[in-house]
Coordinates of C-alpha atoms and ligand atoms in Angstrom, one line a residue:
M6 CA 35.2 114.5 77.6
T7 CA 34.8 116.3 80.8
K8 CA 37.3 115.7 83.8
S9 CA 34.5 113.7 86.4
A10 CA 34.6 115.8 89.8
N11 CA 36.5 115.4 92.8
T12 CA 35.8 112.1 94.6
M13 CA 36.2 113.6 97.9
W14 CA 33.8 117.1 97.6
G15 CA 32.5 116.9 94.4
G16 CA 28.8 115.7 95.0
R17 CA 27.5 119.7 94.2
F18 CA 29.7 119.1 90.7
A19 CA 28.8 118.0 87.8
A20 CA 31.5 118.4 86.4
G21 CA 36.0 118.8 87.0
P22 CA 38.5 121.1 87.3
D23 CA 40.2 122.7 84.6
A24 CA 44.3 121.4 84.2
I25 CA 45.8 124.7 85.1
M26 CA 42.9 125.1 87.6
E27 CA 44.0 121.9 88.8
A28 CA 47.9 122.7 88.4
I29 CA 47.2 125.9 90.6
N30 CA 45.5 124.2 93.3
A31 CA 47.7 121.5 93.7
S32 CA 50.3 120.8 96.7
I33 CA 50.7 117.1 96.4
G34 CA 54.1 117.8 94.9
Y35 CA 55.2 119.8 97.5
D36 CA 52.9 118.4 100.4
R37 CA 53.7 115.0 99.9
R38 CA 56.7 115.2 102.9
L39 CA 53.8 115.4 105.4
A40 CA 52.8 112.2 104.9
P41 CA 54.3 110.6 108.1
Q42 CA 53.3 113.4 110.0
D43 CA 49.6 113.3 108.5
I44 CA 49.0 110.0 108.4
A45 CA 49.8 110.1 112.6
G46 CA 47.9 112.2 113.6
S47 CA 44.5 110.0 111.8
R48 CA 45.9 107.6 113.0
A49 CA 45.1 110.1 117.0
H50 CA 42.3 110.9 115.2
A51 CA 40.2 107.5 114.7
A52 CA 41.8 105.9 118.1
M53 CA 40.0 108.6 119.8
L54 CA 36.9 108.1 117.8
A55 CA 37.0 105.3 118.7
A56 CA 37.3 105.6 122.3
T57 CA 34.7 108.4 122.1
G58 CA 32.1 106.2 120.8
I59 CA 31.6 107.7 118.0
I60 CA 33.0 104.9 115.6
T61 CA 33.8 101.4 116.2
D62 CA 36.4 100.0 117.7
N63 CA 36.5 97.5 114.4
D64 CA 36.0 100.7 112.5
A65 CA 39.5 102.0 113.9
S66 CA 41.2 99.6 113.8
A67 CA 41.3 98.6 110.2
I68 CA 41.6 102.3 109.7
R69 CA 44.6 103.1 111.9
E70 CA 46.5 99.4 110.7
G71 CA 45.2 100.6 106.3
L72 CA 46.8 103.9 107.1
L73 CA 50.6 102.0 108.3
T74 CA 49.8 100.6 104.7
V75 CA 50.1 104.1 103.4
L76 CA 53.0 104.8 104.8
S77 CA 55.1 101.7 103.7
E78 CA 53.6 101.9 101.1
I79 CA 54.7 106.2 100.0
E80 CA 58.2 105.6 102.8
T81 CA 59.3 102.1 99.7
G82 CA 57.9 105.1 97.1
V83 CA 55.4 103.0 95.2
F84 CA 52.5 104.8 96.6
P85 CA 50.5 106.0 94.2
F86 CA 50.7 110.0 94.3
S87 CA 47.2 111.6 92.5
T88 CA 47.5 115.1 91.3
A89 CA 44.1 115.3 91.2
L90 CA 43.2 114.3 94.6
E91 CA 44.8 118.0 95.2
D92 CA 46.9 117.5 98.5
I93 CA 48.5 115.1 100.9
H94 CA 45.2 114.2 102.9
M95 CA 43.4 113.8 100.2
N96 CA 46.1 111.0 98.4
V97 CA 46.2 109.0 101.9
E98 CA 42.3 109.0 102.5
A99 CA 42.3 108.2 99.1
R100 CA 44.1 105.0 99.0
L101 CA 42.8 104.0 102.4
R102 CA 39.6 103.9 100.8
D103 CA 41.4 101.9 98.1
L104 CA 43.1 99.1 100.6
I105 CA 40.5 99.3 103.6
G106 CA 36.8 100.6 101.5
E107 CA 34.2 101.6 103.8
P108 CA 36.1 102.7 107.0
A109 CA 37.8 104.7 105.2
G110 CA 35.2 107.1 105.1
R111 CA 34.3 107.5 108.5
L112 CA 37.7 109.0 109.4
H113 CA 37.2 112.3 108.3
T114 CA 34.7 112.8 111.3
A115 CA 34.3 115.6 113.1
R116 CA 37.5 116.7 111.4
S117 CA 38.5 118.5 107.6
R118 CA 41.5 119.1 106.0
N119 CA 42.1 123.4 107.6
D120 CA 42.1 121.3 111.2
Q121 CA 43.8 118.4 109.7
V122 CA 46.7 120.9 107.5
A123 CA 47.9 123.2 110.3
V124 CA 48.3 119.9 112.7
D125 CA 50.6 118.2 110.2
F126 CA 52.9 121.1 109.7
R127 CA 52.9 122.6 113.3
L128 CA 54.2 118.8 113.6
W129 CA 56.5 119.0 110.8
V130 CA 57.8 122.2 112.1
R131 CA 57.9 121.7 115.5
D132 CA 60.4 118.1 114.3
Q133 CA 62.5 120.6 112.1
C134 CA 63.4 123.3 115.6
D135 CA 64.4 119.7 117.7
Q136 CA 66.7 119.1 114.0
A137 CA 67.9 122.7 114.2
D138 CA 68.4 122.1 118.2
E139 CA 70.9 119.3 117.1
A140 CA 72.6 120.5 114.1
L141 CA 73.2 124.2 116.4
A142 CA 74.7 121.9 119.1
A143 CA 77.0 119.4 116.4
L144 CA 78.3 123.4 115.4
Q145 CA 78.6 125.1 119.3
S146 CA 80.6 121.4 119.7
A147 CA 83.5 122.0 116.7
L148 CA 84.3 125.6 117.5
L149 CA 84.3 124.9 121.5
G150 CA 86.9 122.8 119.9
Q151 CA 89.1 125.6 118.0
A152 CA 88.6 127.7 121.2
E153 CA 90.2 124.3 123.6
A154 CA 93.3 124.3 121.0
G155 CA 93.7 128.1 120.3
A156 CA 92.7 129.5 123.5
D157 CA 95.8 131.1 123.9
W158 CA 96.7 132.2 120.5
V159 CA 96.6 135.5 119.7
M160 CA 95.1 136.9 116.8
P161 CA 93.9 140.8 115.9
G162 CA 90.6 141.3 116.7
F163 CA 88.8 144.4 114.8
T164 CA 86.6 146.8 114.4
H165 CA 85.6 148.2 111.2
L166 CA 87.5 145.4 109.7
Q167 CA 90.9 147.9 111.0
T168 CA 92.7 145.9 113.6
A169 CA 91.8 147.3 117.0
Q170 CA 93.5 145.1 118.9
P171 CA 94.4 142.1 119.7
V172 CA 92.2 139.3 121.0
T173 CA 92.6 135.6 121.2
W174 CA 91.6 132.6 118.5
G175 CA 89.7 131.0 121.6
H176 CA 87.8 134.4 121.9
H177 CA 87.2 134.9 118.7
M178 CA 85.7 131.1 118.1
L179 CA 83.7 131.6 121.8
A180 CA 81.7 135.1 120.5
Y181 CA 80.6 132.3 118.2
V182 CA 79.2 129.6 120.5
E183 CA 77.0 132.5 122.4
M184 CA 75.4 133.8 118.9
F185 CA 74.9 130.0 118.1
A186 CA 73.3 129.8 121.5
R187 CA 71.0 132.5 121.9
D188 CA 69.9 130.7 118.0
R189 CA 69.5 127.4 119.6
S190 CA 66.9 129.3 123.1
R191 CA 65.1 130.8 120.4
F192 CA 64.2 127.9 118.6
A193 CA 63.1 126.0 121.2
D194 CA 61.2 129.0 122.9
A195 CA 59.6 128.4 119.5
R196 CA 59.0 125.4 120.2
R197 CA 57.6 125.2 123.6
R198 CA 55.3 128.0 122.2
M199 CA 53.8 126.2 118.9
N200 CA 53.4 122.5 121.1
T201 CA 49.8 122.8 121.2
S202 CA 47.5 121.6 118.7
P203 CA 45.0 122.2 116.3
L204 CA 43.0 119.0 115.7
G205 CA 39.1 119.2 116.7
A206 CA 38.8 122.2 115.5
A207 CA 37.3 120.9 112.4
A208 CA 36.7 123.3 109.8
L209 CA 36.9 126.4 112.0
A210 CA 34.0 126.3 114.4
G211 CA 34.9 123.0 116.3
T212 CA 32.3 120.3 116.1
S213 CA 29.1 118.8 117.6
F214 CA 30.7 115.4 118.0
P215 CA 32.0 114.0 121.4
I216 CA 35.4 114.5 121.0
D217 CA 38.6 114.1 123.0
R218 CA 41.3 116.6 121.5
Q219 CA 43.3 116.7 125.5
M220 CA 43.9 113.2 123.9
T221 CA 44.7 114.1 120.0
A222 CA 46.7 116.3 121.7
D223 CA 48.6 113.9 124.5
A224 CA 49.5 111.4 121.3
L225 CA 50.3 113.9 119.5
G226 CA 52.4 115.3 121.9
F227 CA 51.5 118.3 122.5
D228 CA 50.7 119.5 125.9
R229 CA 47.8 121.1 125.2
P230 CA 44.9 121.4 122.9
M231 CA 44.5 125.2 121.1
S232 CA 41.3 126.9 122.2
N233 CA 40.4 128.6 120.2
S234 CA 38.8 127.0 117.0
L235 CA 39.3 129.5 115.1
D236 CA 42.1 131.2 116.0
A237 CA 44.0 127.1 115.3
V238 CA 42.8 127.1 112.1
A239 CA 43.7 130.6 111.4
D240 CA 47.8 130.6 113.2
R241 CA 50.3 130.5 111.1
D242 CA 53.0 131.8 113.5
F243 CA 54.4 129.0 115.0
A244 CA 56.1 128.6 110.9
L245 CA 56.7 132.8 110.8
E246 CA 59.2 131.7 114.8
F247 CA 60.5 129.4 112.8
L248 CA 61.7 131.7 110.4
A249 CA 62.1 134.3 112.1
S250 CA 65.0 132.5 113.8
A251 CA 66.2 131.1 111.1
S252 CA 66.7 133.4 109.8
I253 CA 68.6 134.8 112.5
C254 CA 70.4 131.6 113.2
A255 CA 71.8 132.3 109.2
M256 CA 72.1 136.1 109.4
H257 CA 75.5 134.8 112.4
L258 CA 76.1 131.7 110.3
S259 CA 77.1 134.1 107.6
R260 CA 79.0 136.0 109.7
L261 CA 80.9 132.9 110.3
A262 CA 81.0 131.9 106.6
E263 CA 82.2 135.6 105.7
E264 CA 84.9 135.3 108.1
L265 CA 86.0 131.9 107.0
V266 CA 86.4 133.5 103.7
I267 CA 88.3 136.3 104.3
W268 CA 90.4 134.6 106.2
S269 CA 91.0 131.4 104.1
S270 CA 92.5 134.4 101.3
A271 CA 95.9 135.1 100.7
Q272 CA 95.9 138.6 102.4
F273 CA 95.3 137.7 105.2
R274 CA 96.1 133.2 106.0
F275 CA 94.5 133.5 109.0
V276 CA 92.9 129.7 108.8
K277 CA 93.8 126.8 106.0
M278 CA 90.6 125.1 105.5
S279 CA 90.7 121.5 104.6
D280 CA 90.4 119.5 101.5
K281 CA 87.1 118.1 102.4
W282 CA 85.2 121.6 102.3
S283 CA 88.1 123.2 99.2
T284 CA 87.5 123.3 96.2
G285 CA 90.0 124.5 92.7
S286 CA 90.0 126.3 89.7
S287 CA 89.9 124.9 86.2
I288 CA 92.3 127.6 85.3
M289 CA 94.2 129.5 88.2
P290 CA 96.0 126.4 89.9
Q291 CA 97.6 128.2 92.7
K292 CA 93.2 128.7 94.1
R293 CA 91.8 127.5 96.8
N294 CA 88.5 128.9 97.2
P295 CA 86.4 128.6 100.1
D296 CA 83.1 127.5 98.3
A297 CA 80.6 126.4 100.8
A298 CA 81.7 129.0 102.9
E299 CA 80.4 130.9 99.4
L300 CA 77.1 129.0 99.6
I301 CA 76.5 129.1 102.9
R302 CA 77.2 133.4 103.1
A303 CA 74.4 132.5 99.6
K304 CA 71.8 130.7 100.5
I305 CA 70.5 133.1 103.7
G306 CA 68.7 134.4 100.8
R307 CA 66.5 131.8 100.1
I308 CA 65.6 131.9 104.1
F309 CA 64.9 135.7 104.6
G310 CA 63.2 135.7 101.6
A311 CA 61.1 132.9 103.3
N312 CA 59.9 134.1 106.4
V313 CA 59.0 137.4 104.3
A314 CA 56.8 135.7 101.8
L315 CA 55.4 133.9 104.7
M316 CA 54.5 137.3 106.4
T317 CA 53.5 138.3 103.6
V318 CA 51.3 136.0 102.5
M319 CA 50.1 136.0 106.0
K320 CA 49.0 139.8 106.2
G321 CA 45.8 140.8 105.5
L322 CA 44.4 137.5 105.3
P323 CA 40.6 137.3 106.7
L324 CA 39.9 134.9 109.5
T325 CA 40.4 132.2 108.8
Y326 CA 41.1 129.7 106.5
S327 CA 41.9 131.0 102.9
K328 CA 44.0 128.4 99.8
D329 CA 46.9 131.3 100.8
M330 CA 47.6 129.5 102.8
Q331 CA 48.7 126.2 101.7
E332 CA 51.8 128.6 99.9
D333 CA 52.7 128.4 103.9
K334 CA 55.1 125.5 102.9
E335 CA 57.0 125.2 100.6
Q336 CA 59.1 127.3 101.2
T337 CA 59.2 126.7 104.6
F338 CA 60.8 123.7 103.8
D339 CA 63.7 125.4 101.4
A340 CA 64.3 127.2 104.4
A341 CA 64.9 124.7 106.6
D342 CA 65.8 122.0 104.1
N343 CA 68.7 125.0 103.1
L344 CA 69.6 125.7 106.9
M345 CA 70.5 122.3 107.6
L346 CA 72.9 122.1 105.2
A347 CA 74.3 124.8 105.6
L348 CA 74.6 124.1 110.2
A349 CA 76.2 120.9 108.1
A350 CA 78.7 122.6 106.4
M351 CA 79.4 125.0 108.5
T352 CA 80.4 122.1 111.1
G353 CA 82.6 120.0 108.7
M354 CA 84.7 123.4 107.7
A355 CA 85.2 124.7 111.8
A356 CA 85.7 121.3 113.2
D357 CA 88.4 120.2 110.2
M358 CA 89.5 124.3 109.7
T359 CA 93.3 124.6 110.3
A360 CA 94.1 128.6 112.4
E361 CA 97.3 129.4 111.2
R362 CA 98.9 130.0 114.6
E363 CA 102.1 132.3 113.6
N364 CA 100.4 133.9 110.4
L365 CA 97.6 135.6 113.2
K366 CA 100.1 136.0 115.6
A367 CA 101.8 138.0 113.3
A368 CA 99.2 140.5 111.9
A369 CA 98.2 140.6 115.1
S370 CA 101.5 142.4 116.6
G371 CA 100.9 145.2 113.8
G372 CA 98.5 148.4 112.7
F373 CA 99.3 149.1 116.4
S374 CA 97.1 147.2 117.3
T375 CA 98.9 147.6 121.2
A376 CA 97.8 151.6 121.1
T377 CA 95.1 150.9 123.7
D378 CA 97.3 149.6 126.6
L379 CA 99.9 151.7 126.1
A380 CA 97.2 155.0 126.0
D381 CA 95.9 152.5 129.4
W382 CA 99.6 152.4 131.2
L383 CA 99.8 156.1 130.5
V384 CA 96.7 156.6 132.5
R385 CA 97.9 154.0 135.3
E386 CA 101.2 154.6 135.9
L387 CA 102.0 158.0 135.3
G388 CA 98.8 159.4 136.5
L389 CA 97.8 160.4 132.9
P390 CA 93.9 161.9 132.5
F391 CA 93.1 159.3 129.6
R392 CA 92.2 161.8 127.1
E393 CA 95.7 163.3 127.1
A394 CA 97.3 159.8 127.3
H395 CA 95.2 159.3 124.3
H396 CA 96.5 162.1 122.4
V397 CA 100.4 161.4 124.2
T398 CA 99.8 157.4 122.2
G399 CA 99.2 159.2 119.3
S400 CA 101.8 161.3 118.6
L401 CA 104.0 157.6 119.1
V402 CA 101.6 156.6 116.9
A403 CA 102.0 158.9 114.5
M404 CA 106.4 158.6 114.8
A405 CA 106.3 154.8 114.2
E406 CA 104.3 155.2 111.5
G407 CA 107.2 158.1 110.0
K408 CA 109.5 155.5 111.5
N409 CA 108.4 152.6 109.4
C410 CA 108.1 150.6 112.9
D411 CA 105.9 149.2 115.3
L412 CA 105.4 151.0 118.4
P413 CA 107.6 148.2 120.4
D414 CA 110.6 148.6 117.9
L415 CA 110.1 152.5 119.6
T416 CA 113.6 153.1 121.8
L417 CA 112.5 154.6 125.2
A418 CA 114.8 157.7 124.1
D419 CA 112.0 158.3 121.3
M420 CA 108.7 157.6 123.3
Q421 CA 110.2 159.5 125.8
T422 CA 110.7 163.0 123.5
V423 CA 106.6 162.8 123.2
H424 CA 106.2 161.9 126.9
G425 CA 109.2 162.9 129.6
G426 CA 107.7 160.5 132.3
I427 CA 107.7 157.5 129.9
R428 CA 109.9 155.3 131.3
A429 CA 111.0 151.4 130.4
D430 CA 108.8 148.9 131.7
V431 CA 106.6 150.7 129.0
F432 CA 107.7 147.7 127.1
D433 CA 105.5 145.6 128.5
V434 CA 102.9 145.8 127.9
L435 CA 103.6 146.9 124.2
G436 CA 104.0 143.1 123.3
V437 CA 100.7 141.6 121.9
E438 CA 100.6 137.9 124.7
N439 CA 101.1 140.6 127.8
S440 CA 98.2 142.9 125.9
V441 CA 95.5 139.6 126.2
A442 CA 96.8 138.0 128.9
S443 CA 95.9 141.3 130.7
R444 CA 92.3 142.0 129.6
T445 CA 91.3 139.4 132.4
S446 CA 88.6 141.0 132.9
F447 CA 84.5 139.0 133.2
G448 CA 84.1 137.7 129.6
G449 CA 87.2 139.4 128.2
T450 CA 89.8 137.9 126.2
A451 CA 92.5 136.9 128.0
P452 CA 93.4 133.1 128.0
S453 CA 92.3 132.8 131.4
Q454 CA 89.1 134.1 130.4
V455 CA 88.8 132.2 127.6
R456 CA 89.6 128.8 129.5
A457 CA 87.3 129.6 132.3
Q458 CA 84.3 130.2 128.9
V459 CA 85.5 126.8 127.5
A460 CA 85.0 125.0 130.8
H461 CA 81.8 126.5 130.8
W462 CA 80.5 125.2 127.4
K463 CA 82.2 121.8 127.9
E464 CA 79.8 121.5 130.8
V465 CA 76.3 123.0 128.9
L466 CA 77.8 120.6 125.8
K467 CA 78.5 117.7 126.9
Ligands
LIG6 N1 46.6 121.8 100.9 C1 45.7 122.5 101.9 C2 46.7 123.4 102.4 O1 47.0 123.4 101.9 C3 45.0 121.8 103.1 C4 43.6 122.7 103.1 C5 42.7 123.0 102.6 N2 41.7 123.3 103.1 C6 40.1 123.7 101.9 N3 40.0 124.4 103.2 N4 41.0 124.3 101.1 O2 46.5 124.9 103.0

């Protein structure tokens, strides 16, 4: 038996699609997530059609009421989704027809699935920008809590993952607060740019009906209608901007996750992850694995992947709509889901972890981390050119290395064999606490600077 043609567009078709055609064509398996946006868009469209006299008020009321019934059926899980009906737009419209009859057929006046899907997806991505902003603010607050508690806890600062100079825990936490602030501003920029309405572009050329595009734009919270109907149905750069912002944010999350993996290892012991965010090993009883951090680090790949995938789908597509564009949704959904999960997990880990203050300090004191302070002292106190001071300090580091001790453990007499002018007060700058306290330049690691930044961020985030 041949399947019958599609009831939405099958007028000129004698037979229905092959089963595999149906499988490759259908998006209802994933675009059902757009139901709330689809129904909001349709309700706005119906109200506008009535206000402009294109359909009657009675028909518009029946449509708008019926769509609410459809929404509640979807929300309660009783909606009869059909693959034969391809996508969320036709599933909703077909069900509306079952519920209210003939007026349902008037809903699609002056509209196409091309502007319909563009508006639905824009609304969905816009909402994700808002959710990302909220989740990032929560993460910033968790990191700020850490920064405030440990504004003056010294730890090693690294370059090349080699001990460089002592910094403070609070300073390190605030570095991420800054990164996540820029991530928030990227989502906010993307949101601002995407907040224009494609609805009313119809298939691609606009419509001969006297529609009011500003009215539907207003009803859906858009700033204004998009100015070019071809662009309106062909554009997916709003989703790409979301994915690009998500990718950069994910990259930041991955760097923090990597630090947590390193810091929670037995070799570092800089942080103790809470039980809530660790797992054990089934064979090695001593293990506490930072699985959540590792999974955040790994999930980032899917977000980068979605960004590359959609760029690749869109490149080379002639204007305007092509069915290729149906492939915009699934990976964007996946990227957004995983970004939100990673943000929530990172927020929990950051809030619940304990910095091991003593271990941080012990590590900060090793690795000749105050060598730069010594060189600076030679410049400031003895008037040496920095290059010479660097050389003298290098010799002292080599001496300490030979004696298997740290710089502050050298005696004054030892030091004077390298440079006769060195005085006892050099030891004042060799302690790690002195070192960090002296870095008071704006944005520096001194506890006084860190506290000022903490106060600033508390104001911003409250
Ligand atoms: N399911 C389609 C999509 O996601 C909706 C638009 C279909 N438009 C069309 N002309 N076939 O892109």
